[in-house]
PDB file of C-alpha atoms in Angstrom:
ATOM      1  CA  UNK Q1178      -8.781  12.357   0.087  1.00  0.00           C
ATOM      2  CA  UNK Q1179      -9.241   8.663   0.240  1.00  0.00           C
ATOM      3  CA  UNK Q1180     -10.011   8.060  -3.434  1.00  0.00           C
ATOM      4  CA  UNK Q1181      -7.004  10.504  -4.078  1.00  0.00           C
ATOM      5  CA  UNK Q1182      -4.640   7.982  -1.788  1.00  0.00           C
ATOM      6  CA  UNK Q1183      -5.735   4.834  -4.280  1.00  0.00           C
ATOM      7  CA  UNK Q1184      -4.821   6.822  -7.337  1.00  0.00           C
ATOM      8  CA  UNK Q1185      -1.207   7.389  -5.944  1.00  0.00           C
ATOM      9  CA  UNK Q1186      -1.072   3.654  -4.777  1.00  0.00           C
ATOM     10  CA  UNK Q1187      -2.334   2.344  -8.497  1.00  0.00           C
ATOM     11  CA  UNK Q1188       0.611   3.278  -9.842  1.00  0.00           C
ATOM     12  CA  UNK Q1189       3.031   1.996  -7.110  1.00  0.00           C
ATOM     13  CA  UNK Q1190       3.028  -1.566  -9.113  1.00  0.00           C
ATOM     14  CA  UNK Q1191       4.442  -0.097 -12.620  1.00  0.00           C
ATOM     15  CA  UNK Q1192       6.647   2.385 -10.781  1.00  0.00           C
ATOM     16  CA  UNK Q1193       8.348  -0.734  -8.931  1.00  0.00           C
ATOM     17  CA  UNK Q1194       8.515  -2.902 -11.885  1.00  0.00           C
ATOM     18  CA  UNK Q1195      10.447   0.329 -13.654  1.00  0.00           C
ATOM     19  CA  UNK Q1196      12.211   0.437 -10.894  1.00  0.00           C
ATOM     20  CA  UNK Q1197      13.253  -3.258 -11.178  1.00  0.00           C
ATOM     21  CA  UNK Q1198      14.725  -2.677 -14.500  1.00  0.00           C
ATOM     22  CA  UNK Q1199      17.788  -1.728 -13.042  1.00  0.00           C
ATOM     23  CA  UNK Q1200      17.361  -1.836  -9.360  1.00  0.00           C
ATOM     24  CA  UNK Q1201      17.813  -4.690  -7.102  1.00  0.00           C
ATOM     25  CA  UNK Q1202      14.519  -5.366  -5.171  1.00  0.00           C
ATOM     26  CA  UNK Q1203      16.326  -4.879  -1.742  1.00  0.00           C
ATOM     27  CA  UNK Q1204      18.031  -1.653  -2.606  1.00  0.00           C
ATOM     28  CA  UNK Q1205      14.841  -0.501  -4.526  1.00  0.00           C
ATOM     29  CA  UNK Q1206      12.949  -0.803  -1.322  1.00  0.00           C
ATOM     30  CA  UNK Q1207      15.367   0.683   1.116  1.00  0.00           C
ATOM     31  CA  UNK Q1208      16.139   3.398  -1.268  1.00  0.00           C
ATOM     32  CA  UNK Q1209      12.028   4.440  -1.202  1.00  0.00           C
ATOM     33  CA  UNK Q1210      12.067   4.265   1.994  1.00  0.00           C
ATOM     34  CA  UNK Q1211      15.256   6.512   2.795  1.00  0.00           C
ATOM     35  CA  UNK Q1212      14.105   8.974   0.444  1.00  0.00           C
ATOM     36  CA  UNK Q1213      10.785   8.981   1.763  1.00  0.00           C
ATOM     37  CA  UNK Q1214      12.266   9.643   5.321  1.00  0.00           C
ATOM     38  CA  UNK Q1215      14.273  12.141   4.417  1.00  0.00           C
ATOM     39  CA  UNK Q1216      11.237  14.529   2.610  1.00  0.00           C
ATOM     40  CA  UNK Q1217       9.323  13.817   5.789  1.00  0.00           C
ATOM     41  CA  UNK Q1218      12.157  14.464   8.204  1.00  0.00           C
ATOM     42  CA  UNK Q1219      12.480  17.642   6.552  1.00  0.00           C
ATOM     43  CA  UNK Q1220       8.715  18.534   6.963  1.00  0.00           C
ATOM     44  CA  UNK Q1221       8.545  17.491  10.361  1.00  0.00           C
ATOM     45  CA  UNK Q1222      11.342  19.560  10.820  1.00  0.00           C
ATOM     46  CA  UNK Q1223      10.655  23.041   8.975  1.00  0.00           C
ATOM     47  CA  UNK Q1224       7.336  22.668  10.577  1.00  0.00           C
ATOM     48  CA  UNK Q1225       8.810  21.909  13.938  1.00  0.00           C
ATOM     49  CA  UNK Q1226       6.469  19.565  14.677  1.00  0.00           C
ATOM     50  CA  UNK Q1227       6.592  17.721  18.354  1.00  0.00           C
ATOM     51  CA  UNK Q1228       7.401  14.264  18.974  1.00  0.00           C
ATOM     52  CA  UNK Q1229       4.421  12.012  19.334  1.00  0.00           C
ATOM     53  CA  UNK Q1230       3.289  11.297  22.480  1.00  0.00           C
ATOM     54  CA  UNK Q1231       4.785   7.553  24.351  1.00  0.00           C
ATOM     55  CA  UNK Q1232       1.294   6.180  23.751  1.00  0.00           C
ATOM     56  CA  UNK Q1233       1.652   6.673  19.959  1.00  0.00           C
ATOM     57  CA  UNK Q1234       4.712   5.012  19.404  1.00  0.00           C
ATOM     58  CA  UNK Q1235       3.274   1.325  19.297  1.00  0.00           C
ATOM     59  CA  UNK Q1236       0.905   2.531  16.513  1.00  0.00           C
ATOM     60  CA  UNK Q1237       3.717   4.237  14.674  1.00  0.00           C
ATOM     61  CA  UNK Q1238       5.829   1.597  14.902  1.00  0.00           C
ATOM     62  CA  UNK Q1239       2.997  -0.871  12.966  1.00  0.00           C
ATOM     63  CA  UNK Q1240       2.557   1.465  10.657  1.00  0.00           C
ATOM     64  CA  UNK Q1241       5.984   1.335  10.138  1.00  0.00           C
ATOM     65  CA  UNK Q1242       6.402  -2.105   9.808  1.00  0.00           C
ATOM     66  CA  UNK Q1243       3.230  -2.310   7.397  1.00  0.00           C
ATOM     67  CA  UNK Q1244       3.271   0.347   4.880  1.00  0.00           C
ATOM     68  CA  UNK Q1245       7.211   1.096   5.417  1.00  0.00           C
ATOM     69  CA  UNK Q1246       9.403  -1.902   5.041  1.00  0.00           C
ATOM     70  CA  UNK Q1247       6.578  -4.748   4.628  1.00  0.00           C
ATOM     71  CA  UNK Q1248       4.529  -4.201   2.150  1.00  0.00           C
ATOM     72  CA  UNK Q1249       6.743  -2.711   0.001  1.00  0.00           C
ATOM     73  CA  UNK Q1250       9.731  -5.520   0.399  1.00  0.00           C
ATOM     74  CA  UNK Q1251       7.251  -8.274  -0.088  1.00  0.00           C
ATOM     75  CA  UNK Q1252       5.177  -6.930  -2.933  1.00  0.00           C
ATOM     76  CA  UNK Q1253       8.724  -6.340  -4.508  1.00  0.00           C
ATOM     77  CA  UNK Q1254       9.848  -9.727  -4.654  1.00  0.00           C
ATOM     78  CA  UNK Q1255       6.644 -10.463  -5.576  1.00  0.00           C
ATOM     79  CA  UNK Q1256       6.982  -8.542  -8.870  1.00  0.00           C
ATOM     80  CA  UNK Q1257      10.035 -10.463  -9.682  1.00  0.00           C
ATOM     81  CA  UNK Q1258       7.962 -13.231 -10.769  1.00  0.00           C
ATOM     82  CA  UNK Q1259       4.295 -12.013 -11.027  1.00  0.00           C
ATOM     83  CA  UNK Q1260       2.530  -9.703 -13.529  1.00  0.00           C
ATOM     84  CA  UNK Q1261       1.599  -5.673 -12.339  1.00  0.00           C
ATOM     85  CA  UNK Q1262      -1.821  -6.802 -13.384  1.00  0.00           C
ATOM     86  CA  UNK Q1263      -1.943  -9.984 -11.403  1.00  0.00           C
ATOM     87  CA  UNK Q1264      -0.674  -8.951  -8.371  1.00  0.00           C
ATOM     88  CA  UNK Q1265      -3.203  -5.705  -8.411  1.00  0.00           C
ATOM     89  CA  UNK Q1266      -6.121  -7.818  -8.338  1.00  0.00           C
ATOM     90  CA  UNK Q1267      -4.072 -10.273  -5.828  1.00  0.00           C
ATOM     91  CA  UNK Q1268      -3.976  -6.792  -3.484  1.00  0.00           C
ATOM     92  CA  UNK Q1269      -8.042  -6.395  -4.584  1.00  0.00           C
ATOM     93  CA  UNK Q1270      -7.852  -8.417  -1.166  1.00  0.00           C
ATOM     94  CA  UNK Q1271      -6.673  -5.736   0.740  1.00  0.00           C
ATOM     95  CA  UNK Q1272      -9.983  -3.984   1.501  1.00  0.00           C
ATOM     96  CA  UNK Q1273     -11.438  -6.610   3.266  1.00  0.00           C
ATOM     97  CA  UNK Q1274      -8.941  -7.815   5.187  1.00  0.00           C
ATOM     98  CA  UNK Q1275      -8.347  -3.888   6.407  1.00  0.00           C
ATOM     99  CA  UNK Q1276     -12.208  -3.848   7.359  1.00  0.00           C
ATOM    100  CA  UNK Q1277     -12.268  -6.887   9.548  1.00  0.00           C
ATOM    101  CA  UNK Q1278      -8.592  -5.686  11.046  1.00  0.00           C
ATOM    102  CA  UNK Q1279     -10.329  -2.350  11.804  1.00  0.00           C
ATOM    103  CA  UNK Q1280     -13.852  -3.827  13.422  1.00  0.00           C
ATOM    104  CA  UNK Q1281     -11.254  -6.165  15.194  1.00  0.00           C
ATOM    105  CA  UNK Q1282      -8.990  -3.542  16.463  1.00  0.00           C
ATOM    106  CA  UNK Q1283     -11.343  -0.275  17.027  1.00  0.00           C
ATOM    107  CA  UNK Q1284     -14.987  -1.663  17.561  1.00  0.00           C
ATOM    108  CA  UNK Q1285     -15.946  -0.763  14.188  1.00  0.00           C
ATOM    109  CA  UNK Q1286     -19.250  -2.388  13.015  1.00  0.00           C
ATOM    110  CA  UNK Q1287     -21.181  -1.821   9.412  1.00  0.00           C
ATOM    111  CA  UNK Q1288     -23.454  -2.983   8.216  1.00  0.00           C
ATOM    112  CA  UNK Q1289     -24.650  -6.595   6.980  1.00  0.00           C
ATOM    113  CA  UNK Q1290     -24.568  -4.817   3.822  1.00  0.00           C
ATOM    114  CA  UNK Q1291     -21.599  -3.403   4.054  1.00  0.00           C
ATOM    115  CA  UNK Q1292     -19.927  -6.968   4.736  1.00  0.00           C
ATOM    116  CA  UNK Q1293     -22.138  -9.439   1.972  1.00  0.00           C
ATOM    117  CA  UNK Q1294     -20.557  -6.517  -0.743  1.00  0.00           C
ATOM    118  CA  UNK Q1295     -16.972  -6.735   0.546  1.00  0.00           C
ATOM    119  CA  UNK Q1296     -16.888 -10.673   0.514  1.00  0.00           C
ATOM    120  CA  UNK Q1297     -18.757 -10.371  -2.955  1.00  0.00           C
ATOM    121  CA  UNK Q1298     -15.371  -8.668  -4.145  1.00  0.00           C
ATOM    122  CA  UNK Q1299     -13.134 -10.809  -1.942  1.00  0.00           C
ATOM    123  CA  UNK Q1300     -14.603 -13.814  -3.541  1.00  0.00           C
ATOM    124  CA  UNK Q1301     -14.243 -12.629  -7.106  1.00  0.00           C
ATOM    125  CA  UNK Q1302     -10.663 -11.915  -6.767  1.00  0.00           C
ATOM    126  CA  UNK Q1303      -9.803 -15.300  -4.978  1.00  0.00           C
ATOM    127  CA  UNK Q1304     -11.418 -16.687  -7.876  1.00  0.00           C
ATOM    128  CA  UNK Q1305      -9.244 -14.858 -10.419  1.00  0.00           C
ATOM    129  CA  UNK Q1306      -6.081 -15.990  -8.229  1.00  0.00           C
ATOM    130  CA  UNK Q1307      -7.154 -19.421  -8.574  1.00  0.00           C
ATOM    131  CA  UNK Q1308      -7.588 -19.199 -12.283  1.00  0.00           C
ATOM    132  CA  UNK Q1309      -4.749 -17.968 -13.224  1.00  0.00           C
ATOM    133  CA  UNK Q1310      -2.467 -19.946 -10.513  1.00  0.00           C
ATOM    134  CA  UNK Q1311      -4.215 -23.070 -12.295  1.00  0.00           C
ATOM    135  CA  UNK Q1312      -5.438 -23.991  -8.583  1.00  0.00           C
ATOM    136  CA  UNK Q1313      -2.217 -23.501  -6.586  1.00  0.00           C
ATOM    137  CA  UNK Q1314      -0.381 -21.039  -4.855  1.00  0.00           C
ATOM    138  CA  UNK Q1315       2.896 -19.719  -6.460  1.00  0.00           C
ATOM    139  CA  UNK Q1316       5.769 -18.056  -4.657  1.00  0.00           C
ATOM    140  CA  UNK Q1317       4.456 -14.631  -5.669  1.00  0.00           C
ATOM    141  CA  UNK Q1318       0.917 -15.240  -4.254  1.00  0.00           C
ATOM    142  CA  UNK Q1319       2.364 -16.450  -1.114  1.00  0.00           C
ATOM    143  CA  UNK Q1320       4.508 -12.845  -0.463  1.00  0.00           C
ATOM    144  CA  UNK Q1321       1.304 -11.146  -1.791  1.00  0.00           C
ATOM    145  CA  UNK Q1322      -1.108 -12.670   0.334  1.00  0.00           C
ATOM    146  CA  UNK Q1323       1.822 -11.643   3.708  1.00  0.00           C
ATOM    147  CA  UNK Q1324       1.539  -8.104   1.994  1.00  0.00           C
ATOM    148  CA  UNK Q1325      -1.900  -7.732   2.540  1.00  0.00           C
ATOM    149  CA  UNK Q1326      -2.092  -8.991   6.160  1.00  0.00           C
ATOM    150  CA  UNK Q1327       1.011  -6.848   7.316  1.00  0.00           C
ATOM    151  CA  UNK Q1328      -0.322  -4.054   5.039  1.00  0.00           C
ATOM    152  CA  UNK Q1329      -3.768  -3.833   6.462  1.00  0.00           C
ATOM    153  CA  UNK Q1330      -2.489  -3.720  10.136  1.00  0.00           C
ATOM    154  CA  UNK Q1331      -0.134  -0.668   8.943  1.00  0.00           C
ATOM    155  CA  UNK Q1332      -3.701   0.931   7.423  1.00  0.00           C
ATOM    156  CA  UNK Q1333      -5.826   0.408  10.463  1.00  0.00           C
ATOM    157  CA  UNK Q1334      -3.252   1.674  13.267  1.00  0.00           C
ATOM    158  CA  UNK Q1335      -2.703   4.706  10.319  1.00  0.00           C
ATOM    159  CA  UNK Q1336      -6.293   5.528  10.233  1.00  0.00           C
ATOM    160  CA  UNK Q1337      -6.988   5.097  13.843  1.00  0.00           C
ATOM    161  CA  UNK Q1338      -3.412   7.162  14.988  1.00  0.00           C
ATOM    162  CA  UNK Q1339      -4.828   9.967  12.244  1.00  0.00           C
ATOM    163  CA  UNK Q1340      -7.861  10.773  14.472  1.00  0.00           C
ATOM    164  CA  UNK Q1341      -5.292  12.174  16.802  1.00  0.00           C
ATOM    165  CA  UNK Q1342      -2.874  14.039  14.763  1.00  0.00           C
ATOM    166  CA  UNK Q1343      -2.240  15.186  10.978  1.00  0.00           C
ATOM    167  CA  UNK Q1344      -2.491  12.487   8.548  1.00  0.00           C
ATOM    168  CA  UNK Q1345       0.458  13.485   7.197  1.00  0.00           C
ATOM    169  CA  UNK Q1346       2.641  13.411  10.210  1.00  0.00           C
ATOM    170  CA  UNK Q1347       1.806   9.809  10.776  1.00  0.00           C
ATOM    171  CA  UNK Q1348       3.153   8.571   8.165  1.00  0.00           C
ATOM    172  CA  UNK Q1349       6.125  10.898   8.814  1.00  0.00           C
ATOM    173  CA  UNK Q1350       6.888   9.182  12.128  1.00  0.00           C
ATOM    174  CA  UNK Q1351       6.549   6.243  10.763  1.00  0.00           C
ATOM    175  CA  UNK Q1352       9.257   6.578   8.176  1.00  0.00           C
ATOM    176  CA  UNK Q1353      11.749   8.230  10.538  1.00  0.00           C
ATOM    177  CA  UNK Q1354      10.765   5.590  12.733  1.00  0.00           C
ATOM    178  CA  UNK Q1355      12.645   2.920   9.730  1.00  0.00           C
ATOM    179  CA  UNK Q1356      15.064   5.582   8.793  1.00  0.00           C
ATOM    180  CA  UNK Q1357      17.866   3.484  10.619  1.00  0.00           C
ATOM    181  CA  UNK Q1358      16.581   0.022   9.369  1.00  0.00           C
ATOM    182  CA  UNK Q1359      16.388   1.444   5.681  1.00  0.00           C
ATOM    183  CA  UNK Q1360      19.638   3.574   5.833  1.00  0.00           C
ATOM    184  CA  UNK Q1361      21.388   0.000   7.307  1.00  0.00           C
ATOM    185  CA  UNK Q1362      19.525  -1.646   4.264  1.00  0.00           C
ATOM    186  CA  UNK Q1363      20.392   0.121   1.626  1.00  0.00           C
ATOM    187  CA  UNK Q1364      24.350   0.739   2.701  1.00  0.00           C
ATOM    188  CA  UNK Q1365      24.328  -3.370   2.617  1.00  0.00           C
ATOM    189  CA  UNK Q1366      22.071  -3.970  -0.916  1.00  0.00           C
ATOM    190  CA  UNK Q1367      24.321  -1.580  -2.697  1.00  0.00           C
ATOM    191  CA  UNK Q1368      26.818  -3.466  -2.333  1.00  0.00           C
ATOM    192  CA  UNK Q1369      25.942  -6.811  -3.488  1.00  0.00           C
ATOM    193  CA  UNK Q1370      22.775  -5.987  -5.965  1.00  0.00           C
ATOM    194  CA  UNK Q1371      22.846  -4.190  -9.068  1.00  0.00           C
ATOM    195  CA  UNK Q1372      22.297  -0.681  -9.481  1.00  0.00           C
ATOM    196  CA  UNK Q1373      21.692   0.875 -12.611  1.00  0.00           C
ATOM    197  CA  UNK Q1374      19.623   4.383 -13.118  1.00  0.00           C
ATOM    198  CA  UNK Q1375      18.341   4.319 -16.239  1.00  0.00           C
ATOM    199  CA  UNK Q1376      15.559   6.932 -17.364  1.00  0.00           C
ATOM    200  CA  UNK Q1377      12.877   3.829 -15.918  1.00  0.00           C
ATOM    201  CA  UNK Q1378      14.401   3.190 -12.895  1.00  0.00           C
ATOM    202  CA  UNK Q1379      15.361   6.518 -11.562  1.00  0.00           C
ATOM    203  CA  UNK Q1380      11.481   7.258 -12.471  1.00  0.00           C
ATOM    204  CA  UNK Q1381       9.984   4.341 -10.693  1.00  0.00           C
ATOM    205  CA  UNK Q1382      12.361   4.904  -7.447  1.00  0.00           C
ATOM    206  CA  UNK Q1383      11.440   8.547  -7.252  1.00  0.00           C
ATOM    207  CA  UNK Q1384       7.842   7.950  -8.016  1.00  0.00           C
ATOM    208  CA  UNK Q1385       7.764   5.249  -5.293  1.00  0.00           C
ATOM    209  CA  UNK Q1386       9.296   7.202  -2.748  1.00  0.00           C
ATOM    210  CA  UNK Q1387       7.317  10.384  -2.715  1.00  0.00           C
ATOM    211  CA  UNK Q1388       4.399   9.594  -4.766  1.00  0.00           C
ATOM    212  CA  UNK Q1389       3.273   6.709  -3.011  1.00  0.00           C
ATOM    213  CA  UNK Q1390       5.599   6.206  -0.008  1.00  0.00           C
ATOM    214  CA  UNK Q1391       4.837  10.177   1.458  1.00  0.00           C
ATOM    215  CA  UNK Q1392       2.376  11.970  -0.486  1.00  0.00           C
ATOM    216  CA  UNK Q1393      -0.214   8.849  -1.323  1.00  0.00           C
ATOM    217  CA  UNK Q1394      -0.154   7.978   2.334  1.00  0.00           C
ATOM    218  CA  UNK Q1395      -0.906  11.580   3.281  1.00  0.00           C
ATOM    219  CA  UNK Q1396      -4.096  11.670   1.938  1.00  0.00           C
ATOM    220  CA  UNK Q1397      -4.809   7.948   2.109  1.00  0.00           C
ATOM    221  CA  UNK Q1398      -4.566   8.443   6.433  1.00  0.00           C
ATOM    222  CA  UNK Q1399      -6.409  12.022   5.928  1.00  0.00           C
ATOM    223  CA  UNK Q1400      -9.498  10.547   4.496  1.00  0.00           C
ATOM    224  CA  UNK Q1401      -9.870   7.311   6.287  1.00  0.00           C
ATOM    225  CA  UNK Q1402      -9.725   9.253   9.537  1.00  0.00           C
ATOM    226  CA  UNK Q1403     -12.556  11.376   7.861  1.00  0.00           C
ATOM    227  CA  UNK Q1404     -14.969   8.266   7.087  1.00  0.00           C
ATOM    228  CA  UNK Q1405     -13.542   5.770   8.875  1.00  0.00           C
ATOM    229  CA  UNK Q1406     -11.299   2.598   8.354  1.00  0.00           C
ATOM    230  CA  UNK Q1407     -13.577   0.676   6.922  1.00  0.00           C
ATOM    231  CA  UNK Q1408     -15.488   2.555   4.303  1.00  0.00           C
ATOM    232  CA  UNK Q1409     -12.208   4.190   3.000  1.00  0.00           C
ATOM    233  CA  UNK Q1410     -10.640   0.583   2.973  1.00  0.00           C
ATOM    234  CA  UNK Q1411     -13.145  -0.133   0.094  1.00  0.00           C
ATOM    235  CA  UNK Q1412     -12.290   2.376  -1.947  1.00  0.00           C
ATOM    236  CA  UNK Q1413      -8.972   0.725  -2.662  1.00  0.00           C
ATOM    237  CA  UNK Q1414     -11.265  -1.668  -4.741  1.00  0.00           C
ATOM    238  CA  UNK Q1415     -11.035   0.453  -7.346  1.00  0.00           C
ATOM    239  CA  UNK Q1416      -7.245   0.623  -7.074  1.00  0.00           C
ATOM    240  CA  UNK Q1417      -6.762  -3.168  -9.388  1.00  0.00           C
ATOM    241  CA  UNK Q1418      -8.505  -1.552 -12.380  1.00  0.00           C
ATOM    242  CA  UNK Q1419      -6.709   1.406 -12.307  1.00  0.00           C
ATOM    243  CA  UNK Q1420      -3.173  -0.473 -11.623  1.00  0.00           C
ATOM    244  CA  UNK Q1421      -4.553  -3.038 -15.238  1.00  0.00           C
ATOM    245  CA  UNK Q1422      -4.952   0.557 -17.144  1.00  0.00           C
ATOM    246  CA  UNK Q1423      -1.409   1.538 -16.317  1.00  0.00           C
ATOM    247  CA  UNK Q1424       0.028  -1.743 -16.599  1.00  0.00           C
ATOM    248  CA  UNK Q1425      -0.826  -1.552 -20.189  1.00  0.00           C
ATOM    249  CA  UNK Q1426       0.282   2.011 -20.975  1.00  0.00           C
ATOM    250  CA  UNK Q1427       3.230   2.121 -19.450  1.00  0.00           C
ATOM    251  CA  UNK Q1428       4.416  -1.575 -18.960  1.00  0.00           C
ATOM    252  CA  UNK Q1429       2.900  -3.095 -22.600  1.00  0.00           C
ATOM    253  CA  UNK Q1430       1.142  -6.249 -20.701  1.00  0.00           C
ATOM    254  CA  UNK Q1431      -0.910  -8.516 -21.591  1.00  0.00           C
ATOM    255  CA  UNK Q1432      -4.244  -8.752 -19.619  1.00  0.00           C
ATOM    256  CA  UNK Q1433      -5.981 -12.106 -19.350  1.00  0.00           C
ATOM    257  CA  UNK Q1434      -9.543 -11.965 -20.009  1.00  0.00           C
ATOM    258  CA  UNK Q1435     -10.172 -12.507 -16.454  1.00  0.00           C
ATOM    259  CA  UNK Q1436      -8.291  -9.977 -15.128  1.00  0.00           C
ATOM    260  CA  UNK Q1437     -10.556  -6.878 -16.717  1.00  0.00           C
ATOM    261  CA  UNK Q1438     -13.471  -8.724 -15.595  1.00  0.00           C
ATOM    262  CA  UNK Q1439     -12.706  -9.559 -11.846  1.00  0.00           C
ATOM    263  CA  UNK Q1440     -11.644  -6.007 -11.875  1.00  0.00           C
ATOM    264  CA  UNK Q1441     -14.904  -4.639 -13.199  1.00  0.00           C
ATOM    265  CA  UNK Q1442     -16.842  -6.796 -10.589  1.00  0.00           C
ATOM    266  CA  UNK Q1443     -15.143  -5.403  -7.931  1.00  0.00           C
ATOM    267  CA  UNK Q1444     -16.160  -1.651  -8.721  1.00  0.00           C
ATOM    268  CA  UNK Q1445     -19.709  -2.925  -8.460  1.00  0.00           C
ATOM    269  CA  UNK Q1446     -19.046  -3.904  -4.875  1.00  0.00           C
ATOM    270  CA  UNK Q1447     -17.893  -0.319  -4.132  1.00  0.00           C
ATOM    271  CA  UNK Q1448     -20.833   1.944  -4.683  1.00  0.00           C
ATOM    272  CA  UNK Q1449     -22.454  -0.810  -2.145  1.00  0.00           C
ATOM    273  CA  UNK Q1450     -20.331  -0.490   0.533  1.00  0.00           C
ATOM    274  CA  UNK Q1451     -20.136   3.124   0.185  1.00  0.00           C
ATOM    275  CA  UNK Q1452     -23.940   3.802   0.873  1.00  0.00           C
ATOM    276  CA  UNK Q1453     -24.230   1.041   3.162  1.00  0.00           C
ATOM    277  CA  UNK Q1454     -24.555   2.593   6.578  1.00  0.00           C
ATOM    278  CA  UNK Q1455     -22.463   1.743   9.651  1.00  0.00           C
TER     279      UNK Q1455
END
């Protein structure tokens, strides 16, 4: 279920940057994230499912404020600027910074082995970052490297919260939970940003909202509540090579050397963490 999750979310990069050809970024975001409320409203609703418990709320509300409306808005204006490809391995980050968020937050500890493999990737996509940024920080990097930390607190609370209820109906709350924020959003964006649905956009807005907004997050929650926060979290390792693949199939982009490379180094660190134990 995991690995399914960071198929969705490799293609949430190209689908934006489609979506970007004739969306504005703050009416592409609010848009997914209407749309995504709406298909789970209507779950939650055919299925009559109760409201969460008050102790849930606080969870549901950072995972609404992670995977909802910050990493998405933040990773958007990123794209503005910044390649699919080198944001993706940017986001290679986002494993480890979920692990230590999740030993932080729920007592999770695994193994030495477990955390020498998930620096080893860390460190090889700082380096890339560095390369390519020709030692400094750009505007992009700087909303990509907030993505990550907001992101991974939306991911831990997710994971933990789905050892209590459905996967699936975490994220749900967590969407209606925005709903009002995004509906407000969008009402304002649309009327000072362009909006233009061309065959790209209207694909990368739809793709965005249920592919990886509802239906990646399902199964994302689903299987780290199944193995646990931090050996789903380095899965998503795999997600930057897979993001380079469809940046050049769908987006014609050029890869730097590098980029293949830090990506391929990465996957190495995955098989480790996976049979470390802990």
């Amino acid at each position: 279920m995991a690995a399914l999750g960071v198929v969705a979310f490799s293609l949430t990069f190209p689908a934006t940057a489609w979506g970007l050809e004739g969306i504005g970024p703050w009416s592409l975001v609010t848009l997914r994230g209407a749309l995504s409320a709406l298909i789970a409203g209507g779950c939650l609703l055919a299925l009559r499912v109760p409201v969460p418990h008050r102790r849930h709320w606080p969870g549901l509300a950072v995972v609404g404020a992670g995977v909802v409306v910050g990493f998405p808005l933040l990773t958007t204006l990123a794209l503005q600027t910044s390649t699919t490809a080198h944001a993706a391995v940017v986001v290679g980050l986002l494993p480890l910074t979920t692990a230590v968020l999740s030993a932080l937050r729920t007592g999770a500890r695994p193994s030495r082995t477990f955390w020498v493999a998930a620096l080893a990737g860390a460190a090889a996509v700082i380096a890339f970052t560095v390369q390519q940024s020709g030692g400094a920080l750009t505007g992009a990097d700087l909303y990509l490297f907030g993505a990550l930390l907001i992101c991974a607190a939306g991911y831990t609370e997710g994971g933990r919260l789905a050892r209590e209820m459905p996967g699936w109906q975490v994220i749900g709350w967590g969407l209606m939970l925005c709903l009002p924020l995004n509906a407000v959003g969008a009402f304002v964006a649309l009327r000072h940003e362009s909006f233009q649905l061309t065959g790209h956009s209207t694909a990368g807005l739809l793709y965005a909202a249920i592919g990886s907004q509802f239906l990646g997050l399902v199964v994302w929650y689903r299987g780290m509540a199944a193995i646990g926060v931090p050996k789903a979290s380095q899965l998503q390792l795999a997600q930057p090579l897979l993001t380079l693949v469809w940046s050049v199939f769908l987006l014609g982009e050029h890869l730097p050397v590098a980029a293949p490379v830090t990506a391929a180094a990465v996957l190495v660190c995955i098989a480790v963490t996976q049979r470390a134990r802990g």
